[in-house]
PDB file of C-alpha atoms in Angstrom:
ATOM      1  CA  UNK A  52     -33.187  45.963  82.766  1.00 47.00           C
ATOM      2  CA  UNK A  53     -36.109  44.238  81.036  1.00 50.00           C
ATOM      3  CA  UNK A  54     -38.224  46.390  78.682  1.00 51.00           C
ATOM      4  CA  UNK A  55     -41.293  46.052  80.920  1.00 48.00           C
ATOM      5  CA  UNK A  56     -39.454  47.554  83.868  1.00 49.00           C
ATOM      6  CA  UNK A  57     -38.177  50.437  81.755  1.00 48.00           C
ATOM      7  CA  UNK A  58     -41.735  51.226  80.614  1.00 52.00           C
ATOM      8  CA  UNK A  59     -42.991  51.035  84.218  1.00 50.00           C
ATOM      9  CA  UNK A  60     -40.320  53.511  85.314  1.00 52.00           C
ATOM     10  CA  UNK A  61     -41.205  55.865  82.442  1.00 54.00           C
ATOM     11  CA  UNK A  62     -44.885  55.794  83.437  1.00 52.00           C
ATOM     12  CA  UNK A  63     -44.040  56.317  87.101  1.00 49.00           C
ATOM     13  CA  UNK A  64     -41.764  59.270  86.315  1.00 51.00           C
ATOM     14  CA  UNK A  65     -44.393  60.814  84.036  1.00 48.00           C
ATOM     15  CA  UNK A  66     -47.079  60.659  86.715  1.00 47.00           C
ATOM     16  CA  UNK A  67     -44.858  61.882  89.527  1.00 46.00           C
ATOM     17  CA  UNK A  68     -43.815  64.798  87.309  1.00 45.00           C
ATOM     18  CA  UNK A  69     -47.500  65.705  86.919  1.00 44.00           C
ATOM     19  CA  UNK A  70     -48.055  65.357  90.663  1.00 41.00           C
ATOM     20  CA  UNK A  71     -45.031  67.479  91.511  1.00 43.00           C
ATOM     21  CA  UNK A  72     -45.911  70.292  89.135  1.00 44.00           C
ATOM     22  CA  UNK A  73     -49.684  70.466  89.448  1.00 43.00           C
ATOM     23  CA  UNK A  74     -50.420  69.445  93.026  1.00 43.00           C
ATOM     24  CA  UNK A  75     -47.404  69.979  95.251  1.00 45.00           C
ATOM     25  CA  UNK A  76     -45.727  73.019  93.667  1.00 47.00           C
ATOM     26  CA  UNK A  77     -47.969  74.348  90.907  1.00 49.00           C
ATOM     27  CA  UNK A  78     -46.068  77.615  90.489  1.00 52.00           C
ATOM     28  CA  UNK A  79     -42.524  76.225  90.397  1.00 54.00           C
ATOM     29  CA  UNK A  80     -40.643  73.220  89.159  1.00 54.00           C
ATOM     30  CA  UNK A  81     -40.167  70.623  91.909  1.00 48.00           C
ATOM     31  CA  UNK A  82     -36.436  70.268  91.271  1.00 50.00           C
ATOM     32  CA  UNK A  83     -35.911  73.998  91.514  1.00 52.00           C
ATOM     33  CA  UNK A  84     -37.787  74.202  94.810  1.00 49.00           C
ATOM     34  CA  UNK A  85     -36.367  71.188  96.586  1.00 49.00           C
ATOM     35  CA  UNK A  86     -33.262  69.665  95.043  1.00 51.00           C
ATOM     36  CA  UNK A  87     -31.299  72.767  94.120  1.00 55.00           C
ATOM     37  CA  UNK A  88     -32.100  74.612  97.310  1.00 70.00           C
ATOM     38  CA  UNK A  89     -31.392  71.553  99.476  1.00 78.00           C
ATOM     39  CA  UNK A  90     -28.234  70.802  97.523  1.00 84.00           C
ATOM     40  CA  UNK A  91     -27.111  74.393  97.964  1.00 84.00           C
ATOM     41  CA  UNK A  92     -27.405  74.262 101.732  1.00 87.00           C
ATOM     42  CA  UNK A  93     -25.588  70.940 101.707  1.00 90.00           C
ATOM     43  CA  UNK A  94     -22.805  72.694  99.755  1.00 92.00           C
ATOM     44  CA  UNK A  95     -22.520  75.323 102.476  1.00 93.00           C
ATOM     45  CA  UNK A  96     -22.237  72.574 105.093  1.00 93.00           C
ATOM     46  CA  UNK A  97     -19.455  70.909 103.081  1.00 94.00           C
ATOM     47  CA  UNK A  98     -17.631  74.226 102.609  1.00 96.00           C
ATOM     48  CA  UNK A  99     -17.699  74.864 106.342  1.00 96.00           C
ATOM     49  CA  UNK A 100     -16.534  71.305 107.047  1.00 95.00           C
ATOM     50  CA  UNK A 101     -13.546  71.718 104.704  1.00 95.00           C
ATOM     51  CA  UNK A 102     -12.128  74.567 106.767  1.00 96.00           C
ATOM     52  CA  UNK A 103     -11.187  72.567 109.898  1.00 95.00           C
ATOM     53  CA  UNK A 104      -9.763  69.845 107.652  1.00 95.00           C
ATOM     54  CA  UNK A 105      -7.516  72.465 106.101  1.00 96.00           C
ATOM     55  CA  UNK A 106      -6.464  73.652 109.535  1.00 96.00           C
ATOM     56  CA  UNK A 107      -5.628  70.097 110.599  1.00 95.00           C
ATOM     57  CA  UNK A 108      -3.548  69.580 107.472  1.00 94.00           C
ATOM     58  CA  UNK A 109      -1.627  72.828 108.047  1.00 97.00           C
ATOM     59  CA  UNK A 110      -1.129  71.886 111.720  1.00 97.00           C
ATOM     60  CA  UNK A 111       0.418  68.607 110.544  1.00 96.00           C
ATOM     61  CA  UNK A 112       2.775  70.600 108.250  1.00 96.00           C
ATOM     62  CA  UNK A 113       1.077  69.211 105.149  1.00 94.00           C
ATOM     63  CA  UNK A 114       0.879  72.361 103.026  1.00 95.00           C
ATOM     64  CA  UNK A 115      -0.376  70.552  99.913  1.00 94.00           C
ATOM     65  CA  UNK A 116      -3.464  69.080 101.574  1.00 93.00           C
ATOM     66  CA  UNK A 117      -4.063  72.269 103.535  1.00 95.00           C
ATOM     67  CA  UNK A 118      -4.265  74.252 100.308  1.00 96.00           C
ATOM     68  CA  UNK A 119      -6.362  71.559  98.643  1.00 95.00           C
ATOM     69  CA  UNK A 120      -8.929  71.691 101.468  1.00 95.00           C
ATOM     70  CA  UNK A 121      -9.099  75.494 101.209  1.00 97.00           C
ATOM     71  CA  UNK A 122      -9.685  75.262  97.469  1.00 97.00           C
ATOM     72  CA  UNK A 123     -12.420  72.656  98.017  1.00 95.00           C
ATOM     73  CA  UNK A 124     -14.049  74.961 100.595  1.00 97.00           C
ATOM     74  CA  UNK A 125     -14.032  77.793  98.060  1.00 97.00           C
ATOM     75  CA  UNK A 126     -15.514  75.570  95.340  1.00 96.00           C
ATOM     76  CA  UNK A 127     -18.318  74.272  97.573  1.00 95.00           C
ATOM     77  CA  UNK A 128     -18.985  77.840  98.712  1.00 96.00           C
ATOM     78  CA  UNK A 129     -19.423  78.828  95.052  1.00 95.00           C
ATOM     79  CA  UNK A 130     -21.913  75.975  94.610  1.00 93.00           C
ATOM     80  CA  UNK A 131     -23.853  77.333  97.597  1.00 92.00           C
ATOM     81  CA  UNK A 132     -23.906  80.854  96.150  1.00 93.00           C
ATOM     82  CA  UNK A 133     -25.029  79.513  92.790  1.00 91.00           C
ATOM     83  CA  UNK A 134     -27.768  77.141  93.917  1.00 87.00           C
ATOM     84  CA  UNK A 135     -29.187  78.562  97.145  1.00 86.00           C
ATOM     85  CA  UNK A 136     -28.659  82.287  96.725  1.00 86.00           C
ATOM     86  CA  UNK A 137     -29.162  82.168  92.938  1.00 85.00           C
ATOM     87  CA  UNK A 138     -26.128  84.349  92.215  1.00 89.00           C
ATOM     88  CA  UNK A 139     -25.350  84.744  88.512  1.00 92.00           C
ATOM     89  CA  UNK A 140     -21.925  83.081  88.656  1.00 93.00           C
ATOM     90  CA  UNK A 141     -22.531  79.915  86.647  1.00 92.00           C
ATOM     91  CA  UNK A 142     -19.801  80.513  84.048  1.00 93.00           C
ATOM     92  CA  UNK A 143     -17.246  81.449  86.688  1.00 95.00           C
ATOM     93  CA  UNK A 144     -18.209  78.429  88.817  1.00 94.00           C
ATOM     94  CA  UNK A 145     -17.967  76.114  85.816  1.00 94.00           C
ATOM     95  CA  UNK A 146     -14.446  77.276  84.987  1.00 95.00           C
ATOM     96  CA  UNK A 147     -13.321  77.055  88.605  1.00 95.00           C
ATOM     97  CA  UNK A 148     -14.757  73.523  88.785  1.00 95.00           C
ATOM     98  CA  UNK A 149     -12.770  72.457  85.714  1.00 95.00           C
ATOM     99  CA  UNK A 150      -9.570  74.034  87.028  1.00 96.00           C
ATOM    100  CA  UNK A 151      -9.985  72.489  90.489  1.00 95.00           C
ATOM    101  CA  UNK A 152     -10.826  69.135  88.935  1.00 94.00           C
ATOM    102  CA  UNK A 153      -7.633  69.065  86.899  1.00 95.00           C
ATOM    103  CA  UNK A 154      -5.150  70.859  89.161  1.00 95.00           C
ATOM    104  CA  UNK A 155      -6.321  69.722  92.587  1.00 93.00           C
ATOM    105  CA  UNK A 156      -7.904  66.320  91.907  1.00 92.00           C
ATOM    106  CA  UNK A 157      -6.710  64.685  88.704  1.00 94.00           C
ATOM    107  CA  UNK A 158      -3.009  65.609  88.831  1.00 94.00           C
ATOM    108  CA  UNK A 159      -2.500  64.907  92.563  1.00 92.00           C
ATOM    109  CA  UNK A 160      -4.522  61.703  92.292  1.00 90.00           C
ATOM    110  CA  UNK A 161      -2.401  60.500  89.412  1.00 93.00           C
ATOM    111  CA  UNK A 162       0.809  61.418  91.230  1.00 93.00           C
ATOM    112  CA  UNK A 163      -0.388  59.492  94.285  1.00 90.00           C
ATOM    113  CA  UNK A 164      -1.184  56.447  92.160  1.00 92.00           C
ATOM    114  CA  UNK A 165       2.271  56.365  90.601  1.00 94.00           C
ATOM    115  CA  UNK A 166       4.031  57.053  93.911  1.00 92.00           C
ATOM    116  CA  UNK A 167       5.399  60.491  92.971  1.00 93.00           C
ATOM    117  CA  UNK A 168       3.391  62.531  95.471  1.00 85.00           C
TER     118      UNK A 168
END
């Protein structure tokens, strides 16, 4: 990106930050009001959507994917609790995210790539 465009983006972000904080939501940070709350409700939608996927996997006698979908539902539900309901579970959610990322995403993904799944 050319330096002029970078400077334009910096100026634009600076002014929109002022607009967001002082005009639209003077008492709260814009990201806290909109992004995190909206993201949280999206997380609940994803958690609910994971449940039928788990049921379909179990119905097809695919225990591995059935369990994986249940774990994903639990993880997305934690994100909803953390961001929309503002529960104080950030450390717990962080550790669960790391564990799910390694055990239920990285390892199965690698095994699928090498044909050992």
